[in-house]
Coordinates of C-alpha atoms in Angstrom, one line a residue:
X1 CA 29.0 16.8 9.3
X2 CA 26.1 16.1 11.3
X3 CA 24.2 18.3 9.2
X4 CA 23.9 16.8 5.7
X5 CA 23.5 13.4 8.1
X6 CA 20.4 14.4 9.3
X7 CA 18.9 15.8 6.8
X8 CA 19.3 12.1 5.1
X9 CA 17.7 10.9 8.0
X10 CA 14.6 12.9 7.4
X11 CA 14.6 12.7 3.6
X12 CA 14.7 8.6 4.2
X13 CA 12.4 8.7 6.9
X14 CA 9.5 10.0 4.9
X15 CA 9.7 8.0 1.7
X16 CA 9.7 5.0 4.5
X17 CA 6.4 5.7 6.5
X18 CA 4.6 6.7 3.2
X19 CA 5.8 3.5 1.3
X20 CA 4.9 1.0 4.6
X21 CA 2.0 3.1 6.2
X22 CA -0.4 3.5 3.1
X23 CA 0.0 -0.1 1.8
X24 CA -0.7 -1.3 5.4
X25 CA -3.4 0.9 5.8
X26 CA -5.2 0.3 2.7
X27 CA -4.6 -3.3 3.3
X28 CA -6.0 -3.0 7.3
X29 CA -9.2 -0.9 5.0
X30 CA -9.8 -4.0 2.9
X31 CA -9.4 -6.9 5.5
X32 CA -11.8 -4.8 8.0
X33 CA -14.7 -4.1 5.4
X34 CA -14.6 -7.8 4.8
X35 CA -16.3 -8.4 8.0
X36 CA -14.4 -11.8 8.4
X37 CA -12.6 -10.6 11.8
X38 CA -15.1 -11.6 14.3
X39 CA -15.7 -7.6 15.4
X40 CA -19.1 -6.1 15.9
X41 CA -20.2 -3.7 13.1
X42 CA -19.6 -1.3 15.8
X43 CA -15.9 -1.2 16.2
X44 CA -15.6 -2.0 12.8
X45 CA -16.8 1.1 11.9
X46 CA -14.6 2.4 14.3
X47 CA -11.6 0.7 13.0
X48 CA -12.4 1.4 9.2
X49 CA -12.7 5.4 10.2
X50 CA -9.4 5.0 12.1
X51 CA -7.5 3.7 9.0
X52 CA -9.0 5.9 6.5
X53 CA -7.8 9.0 9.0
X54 CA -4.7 7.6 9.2
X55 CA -4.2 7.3 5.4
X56 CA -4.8 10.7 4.7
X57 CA -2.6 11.6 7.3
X58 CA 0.4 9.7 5.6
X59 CA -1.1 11.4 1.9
X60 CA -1.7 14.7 3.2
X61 CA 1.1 15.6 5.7
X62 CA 4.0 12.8 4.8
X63 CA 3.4 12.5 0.8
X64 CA 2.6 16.1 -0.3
X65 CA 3.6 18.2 2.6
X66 CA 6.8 16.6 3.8
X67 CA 8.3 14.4 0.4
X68 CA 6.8 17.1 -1.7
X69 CA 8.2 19.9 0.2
X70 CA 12.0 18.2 0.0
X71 CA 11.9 16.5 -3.8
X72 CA 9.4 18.7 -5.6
X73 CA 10.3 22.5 -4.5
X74 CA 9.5 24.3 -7.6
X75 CA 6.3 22.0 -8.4
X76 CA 2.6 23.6 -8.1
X77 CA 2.6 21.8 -4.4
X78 CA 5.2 24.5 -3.6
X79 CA 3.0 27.6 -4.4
X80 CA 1.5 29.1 -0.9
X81 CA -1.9 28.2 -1.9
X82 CA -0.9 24.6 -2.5
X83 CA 1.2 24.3 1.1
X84 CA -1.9 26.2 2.9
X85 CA -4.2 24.1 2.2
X86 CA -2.4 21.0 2.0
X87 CA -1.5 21.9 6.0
X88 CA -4.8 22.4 6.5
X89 CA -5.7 19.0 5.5
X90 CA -3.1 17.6 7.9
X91 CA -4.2 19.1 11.1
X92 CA -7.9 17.8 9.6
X93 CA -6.5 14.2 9.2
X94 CA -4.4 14.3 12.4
X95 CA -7.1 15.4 14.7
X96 CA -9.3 12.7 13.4
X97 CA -7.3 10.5 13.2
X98 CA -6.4 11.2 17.2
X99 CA -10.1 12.3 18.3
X100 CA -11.6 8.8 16.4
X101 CA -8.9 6.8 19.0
X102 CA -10.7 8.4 22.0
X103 CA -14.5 8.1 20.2
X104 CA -13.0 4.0 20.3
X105 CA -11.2 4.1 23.7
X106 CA -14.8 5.7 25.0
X107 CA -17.1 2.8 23.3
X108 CA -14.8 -0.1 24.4
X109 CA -15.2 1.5 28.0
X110 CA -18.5 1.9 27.6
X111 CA -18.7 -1.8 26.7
X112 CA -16.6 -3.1 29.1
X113 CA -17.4 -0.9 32.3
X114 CA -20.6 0.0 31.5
X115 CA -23.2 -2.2 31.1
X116 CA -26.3 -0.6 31.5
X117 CA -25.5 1.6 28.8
X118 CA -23.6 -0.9 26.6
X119 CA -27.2 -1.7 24.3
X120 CA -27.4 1.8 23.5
X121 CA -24.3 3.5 23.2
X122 CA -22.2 0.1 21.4
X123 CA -24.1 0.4 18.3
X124 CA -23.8 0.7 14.8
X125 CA -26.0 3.6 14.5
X126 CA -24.0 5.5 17.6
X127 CA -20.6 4.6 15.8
X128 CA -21.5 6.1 12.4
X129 CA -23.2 9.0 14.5
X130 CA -19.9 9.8 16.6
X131 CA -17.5 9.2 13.0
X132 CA -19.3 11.9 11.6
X133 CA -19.4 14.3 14.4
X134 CA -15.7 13.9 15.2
X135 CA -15.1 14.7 11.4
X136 CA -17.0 17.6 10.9
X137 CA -15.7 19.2 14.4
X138 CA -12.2 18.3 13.0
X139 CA -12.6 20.3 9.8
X140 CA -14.3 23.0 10.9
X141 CA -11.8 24.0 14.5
X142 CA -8.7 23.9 11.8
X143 CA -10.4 26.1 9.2
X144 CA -9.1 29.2 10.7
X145 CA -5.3 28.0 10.4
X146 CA -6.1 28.7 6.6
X147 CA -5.9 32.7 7.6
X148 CA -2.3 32.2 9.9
X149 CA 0.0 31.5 7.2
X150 CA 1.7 34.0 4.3
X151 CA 4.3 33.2 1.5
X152 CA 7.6 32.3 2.4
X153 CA 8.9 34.3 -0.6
X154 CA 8.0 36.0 -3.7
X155 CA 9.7 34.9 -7.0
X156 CA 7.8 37.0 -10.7
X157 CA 4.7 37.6 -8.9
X158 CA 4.9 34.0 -7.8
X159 CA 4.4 33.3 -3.8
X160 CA 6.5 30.3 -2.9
X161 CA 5.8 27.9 0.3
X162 CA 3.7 29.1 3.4
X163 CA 5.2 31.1 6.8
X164 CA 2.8 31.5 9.8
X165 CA 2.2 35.3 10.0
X166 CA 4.2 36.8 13.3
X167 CA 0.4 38.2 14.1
X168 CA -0.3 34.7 15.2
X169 CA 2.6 34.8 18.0
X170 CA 1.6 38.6 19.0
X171 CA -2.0 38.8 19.0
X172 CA -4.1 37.8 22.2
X173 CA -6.7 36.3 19.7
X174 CA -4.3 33.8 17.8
X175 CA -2.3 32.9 21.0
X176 CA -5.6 31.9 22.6
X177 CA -6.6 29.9 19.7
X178 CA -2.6 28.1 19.2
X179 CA -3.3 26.9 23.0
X180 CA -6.9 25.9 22.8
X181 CA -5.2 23.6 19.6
X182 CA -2.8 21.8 22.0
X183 CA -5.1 21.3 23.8
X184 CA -7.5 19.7 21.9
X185 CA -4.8 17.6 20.3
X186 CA -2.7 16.3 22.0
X187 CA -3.2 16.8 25.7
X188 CA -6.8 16.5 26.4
X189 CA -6.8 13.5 24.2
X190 CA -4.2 12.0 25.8
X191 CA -5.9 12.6 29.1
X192 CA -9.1 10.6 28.1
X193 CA -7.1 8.3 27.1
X194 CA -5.0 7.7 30.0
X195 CA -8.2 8.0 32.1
X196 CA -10.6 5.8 30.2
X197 CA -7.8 3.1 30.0
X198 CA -7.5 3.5 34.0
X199 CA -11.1 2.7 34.6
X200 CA -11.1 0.4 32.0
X201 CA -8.1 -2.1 33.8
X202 CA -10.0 -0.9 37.2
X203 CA -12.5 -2.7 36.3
X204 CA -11.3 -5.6 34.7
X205 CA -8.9 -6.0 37.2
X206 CA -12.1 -6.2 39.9
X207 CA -13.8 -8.5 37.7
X208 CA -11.1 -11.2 37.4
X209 CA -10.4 -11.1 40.8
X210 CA -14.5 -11.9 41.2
X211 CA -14.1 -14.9 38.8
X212 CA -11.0 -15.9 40.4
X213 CA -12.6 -16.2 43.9
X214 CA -15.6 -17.8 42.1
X215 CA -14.3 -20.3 40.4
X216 CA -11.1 -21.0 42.3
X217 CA -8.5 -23.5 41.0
X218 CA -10.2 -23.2 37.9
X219 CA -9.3 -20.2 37.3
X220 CA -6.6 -20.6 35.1
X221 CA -8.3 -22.0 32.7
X222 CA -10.8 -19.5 32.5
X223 CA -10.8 -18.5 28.6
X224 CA -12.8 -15.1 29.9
X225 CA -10.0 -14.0 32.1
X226 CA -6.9 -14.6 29.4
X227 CA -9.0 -12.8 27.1
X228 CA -9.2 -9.5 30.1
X229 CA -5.6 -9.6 30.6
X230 CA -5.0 -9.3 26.5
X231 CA -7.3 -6.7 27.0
X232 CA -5.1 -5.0 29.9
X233 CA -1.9 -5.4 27.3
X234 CA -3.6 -3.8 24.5
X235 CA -5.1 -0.8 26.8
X236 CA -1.8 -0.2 27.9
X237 CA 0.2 0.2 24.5
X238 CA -2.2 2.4 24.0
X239 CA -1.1 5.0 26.3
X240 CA 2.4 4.0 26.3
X241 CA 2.4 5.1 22.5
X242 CA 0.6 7.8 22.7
X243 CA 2.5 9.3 25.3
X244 CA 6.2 8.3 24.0
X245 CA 5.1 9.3 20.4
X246 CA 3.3 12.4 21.5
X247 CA 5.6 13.6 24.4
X248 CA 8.2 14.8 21.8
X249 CA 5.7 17.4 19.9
X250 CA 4.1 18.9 23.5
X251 CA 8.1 19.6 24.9
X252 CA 8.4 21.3 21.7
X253 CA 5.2 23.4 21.4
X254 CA 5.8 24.4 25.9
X255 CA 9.8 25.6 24.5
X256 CA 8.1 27.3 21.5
X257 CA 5.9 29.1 23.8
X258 CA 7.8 29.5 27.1
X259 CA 10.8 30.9 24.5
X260 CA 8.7 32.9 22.2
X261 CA 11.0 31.9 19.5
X262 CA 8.5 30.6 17.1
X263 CA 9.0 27.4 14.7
X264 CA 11.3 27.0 12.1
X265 CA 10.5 27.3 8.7
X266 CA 13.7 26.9 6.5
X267 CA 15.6 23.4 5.9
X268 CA 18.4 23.9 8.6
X269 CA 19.2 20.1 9.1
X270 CA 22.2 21.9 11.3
X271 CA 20.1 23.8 13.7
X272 CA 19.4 21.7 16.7
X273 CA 15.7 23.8 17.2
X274 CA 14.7 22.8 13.2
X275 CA 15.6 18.9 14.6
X276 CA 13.4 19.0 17.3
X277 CA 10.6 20.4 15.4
X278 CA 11.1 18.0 12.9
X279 CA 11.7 15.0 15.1
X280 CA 8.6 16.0 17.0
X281 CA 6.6 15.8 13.6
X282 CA 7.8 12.6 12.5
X283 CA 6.6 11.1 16.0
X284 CA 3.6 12.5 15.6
X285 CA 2.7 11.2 12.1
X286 CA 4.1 7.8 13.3
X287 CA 1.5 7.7 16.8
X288 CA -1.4 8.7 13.8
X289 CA -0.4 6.1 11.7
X290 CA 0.2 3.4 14.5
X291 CA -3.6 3.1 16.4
X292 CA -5.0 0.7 14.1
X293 CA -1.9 -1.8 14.1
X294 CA -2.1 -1.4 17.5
X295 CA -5.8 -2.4 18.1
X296 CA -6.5 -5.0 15.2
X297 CA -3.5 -6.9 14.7
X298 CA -3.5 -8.2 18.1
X299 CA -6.8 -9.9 17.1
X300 CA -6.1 -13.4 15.6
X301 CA -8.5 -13.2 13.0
X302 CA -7.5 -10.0 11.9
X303 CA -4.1 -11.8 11.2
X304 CA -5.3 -14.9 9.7
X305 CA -7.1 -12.5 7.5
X306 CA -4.0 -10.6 6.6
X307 CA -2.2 -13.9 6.3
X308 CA -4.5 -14.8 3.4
X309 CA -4.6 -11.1 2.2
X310 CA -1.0 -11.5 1.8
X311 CA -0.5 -14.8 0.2
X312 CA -2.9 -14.1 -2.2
X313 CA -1.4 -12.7 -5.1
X314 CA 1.1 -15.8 -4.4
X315 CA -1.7 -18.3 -5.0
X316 CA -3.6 -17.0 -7.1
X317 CA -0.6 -17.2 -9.0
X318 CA 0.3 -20.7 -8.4
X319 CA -3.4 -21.4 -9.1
X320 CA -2.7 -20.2 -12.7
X321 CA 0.2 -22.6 -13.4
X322 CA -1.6 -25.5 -12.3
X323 CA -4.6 -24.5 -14.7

């Protein structure tokens, strides 16, 4: 029973993030490029390269990978070739997506913490600089995952799907290389992050209490200091999310390795390991998909912007009639 249950879970979840995630995003694109949010060019850029990531994310890993995988078996996005490279591109998007959040989490700390270095480092010219780098150190640390799959199965000289070769669990070379990629995404990242938000409410922390001692009764109406401790909330659901959303896939790659038993590859919604593995790529996609909501609609511009974004098709038509 509970098998055919979840595997309606998973076939509704997808079609979900895809149809909510890629509007928002495009629309988070749009309302960003605008440059009507009161945000320096600088985390604009920052912002802009965040949502982009995050959009090929939902095309490349939820859209063709996961939807097409379930609804379109026997369609060209089936073949090996197709699923190779189309997995490719997700672990490209998804360590963008993740490395661009620490590239930010570094430049507001910078910012914030670090003055002296703020006039350098917090500029447009630094920011297009570090999007690039991140990028093209993204693409090329996932090219060799294009050599660690084979087909599934062979139908009339056909190969069908992608399986990672057993080499990949037995070799010294390839077990090396699968830890060095958990490393590099998630934990490390979530390391800087955690850290860098540390500091970060260090410091502000030690700054309010400065103003507070300064300015005395005042201090509650200090526009300054409400502004630091908005900046404490969002630095916070930062980490929270990344560590809820991300905690799932790590558990699962430490029982892949500590078991030896490899990930699942067939459509076993009745297998509790397939689940897990499953569950713990959903997360994932969600905590790639979730950074720019997280950061930019807590600013109230960004929101009067997206009211207008919004209501636009709305009075635009009621502009019409009254033509």
């Amino acid at each position: 029973m509970h098998g055919p249950a979840n595997g309606l879970f998973f076939a509704i979840s997808d079609p979900i993030l895809a149809a909510i995630g890629a509007p928002a995003n495009l629309v988070t694109i749009v309302i960003l490029c605008r440059g009507r949010c009161g945000l320096s060019k600088c985390i604009t850029y920052y912002l802009v390269a965040i949502a982009v990531s995050d959009t090929l994310v939902i095309i490349t890993a939820i859209i063709l990978n996961r939807i097409g995988r379930i609804y379109f078996q026997k369609s060209v996005l089936s073949t090996t070739r197709a699923c190779i490279f189309s997995t490719v591109l997700v672990y490209f998007s998804r360590d963008g997506s993740v490395w661009l959040t620490v590239a930010f989490t570094l430049d507001r700390f910078v910012a914030i913490c670090w003055q002296s270095l703020k006039t350098r480092y917090c500029t447009k010219k630094t920011a297009l600089s570090v999007i690039g780098i991140v990028c093209c150190l993204s693409c090329a640390r996932n090219v060799p995952f294009y050599f660690t799959y084979q087909p599934l199965y062979i139908v009339n000289g056909v190969p069908w799907f992608c399986a990672v070769k057993s080499s990949y669990y037995t070799l010294p070379a390839w077990q090396a290389y699968d830890w060095l990629d958990h490393i590099l995404t998630p934990f490390l990242p979530f390391l800087l992050i955690l850290l860098l938000n540390v500091l970060t409410v260090r410091h502000i922390l030690i700054a309010s209490r400065a103003r507070r001692r300064l300015r005395g009764a005042e201090s509650h109406k200090d526009a300054e200091m409400a502004n630091r401790k908005k900046s404490i909330v969002l630095l916070f659901a930062i980490s929270l999310s990344f560590l809820l959303l991300w905690v799932t896939y790590v558990g699962h790659f430490l029982y892949v390795r500590i078991t030896g038993e490899g990930y699942r590859t067939s459509l076993n919604f009745k297998d509790p390991r397939y689940i897990l593995q499953e569950t713990a790529n959903m997360l994932q996609l969600v905590s790639s998909c979730n950074n720019v909501f997280i950061y930019a609609v807590a600013q109230t511009k960004f929101r009067e912007e997206l009211k207008k974004v919004l209501l636009c098709p709305f009075t635009t038509f009621v502009g019409y009639l009254k033509q």
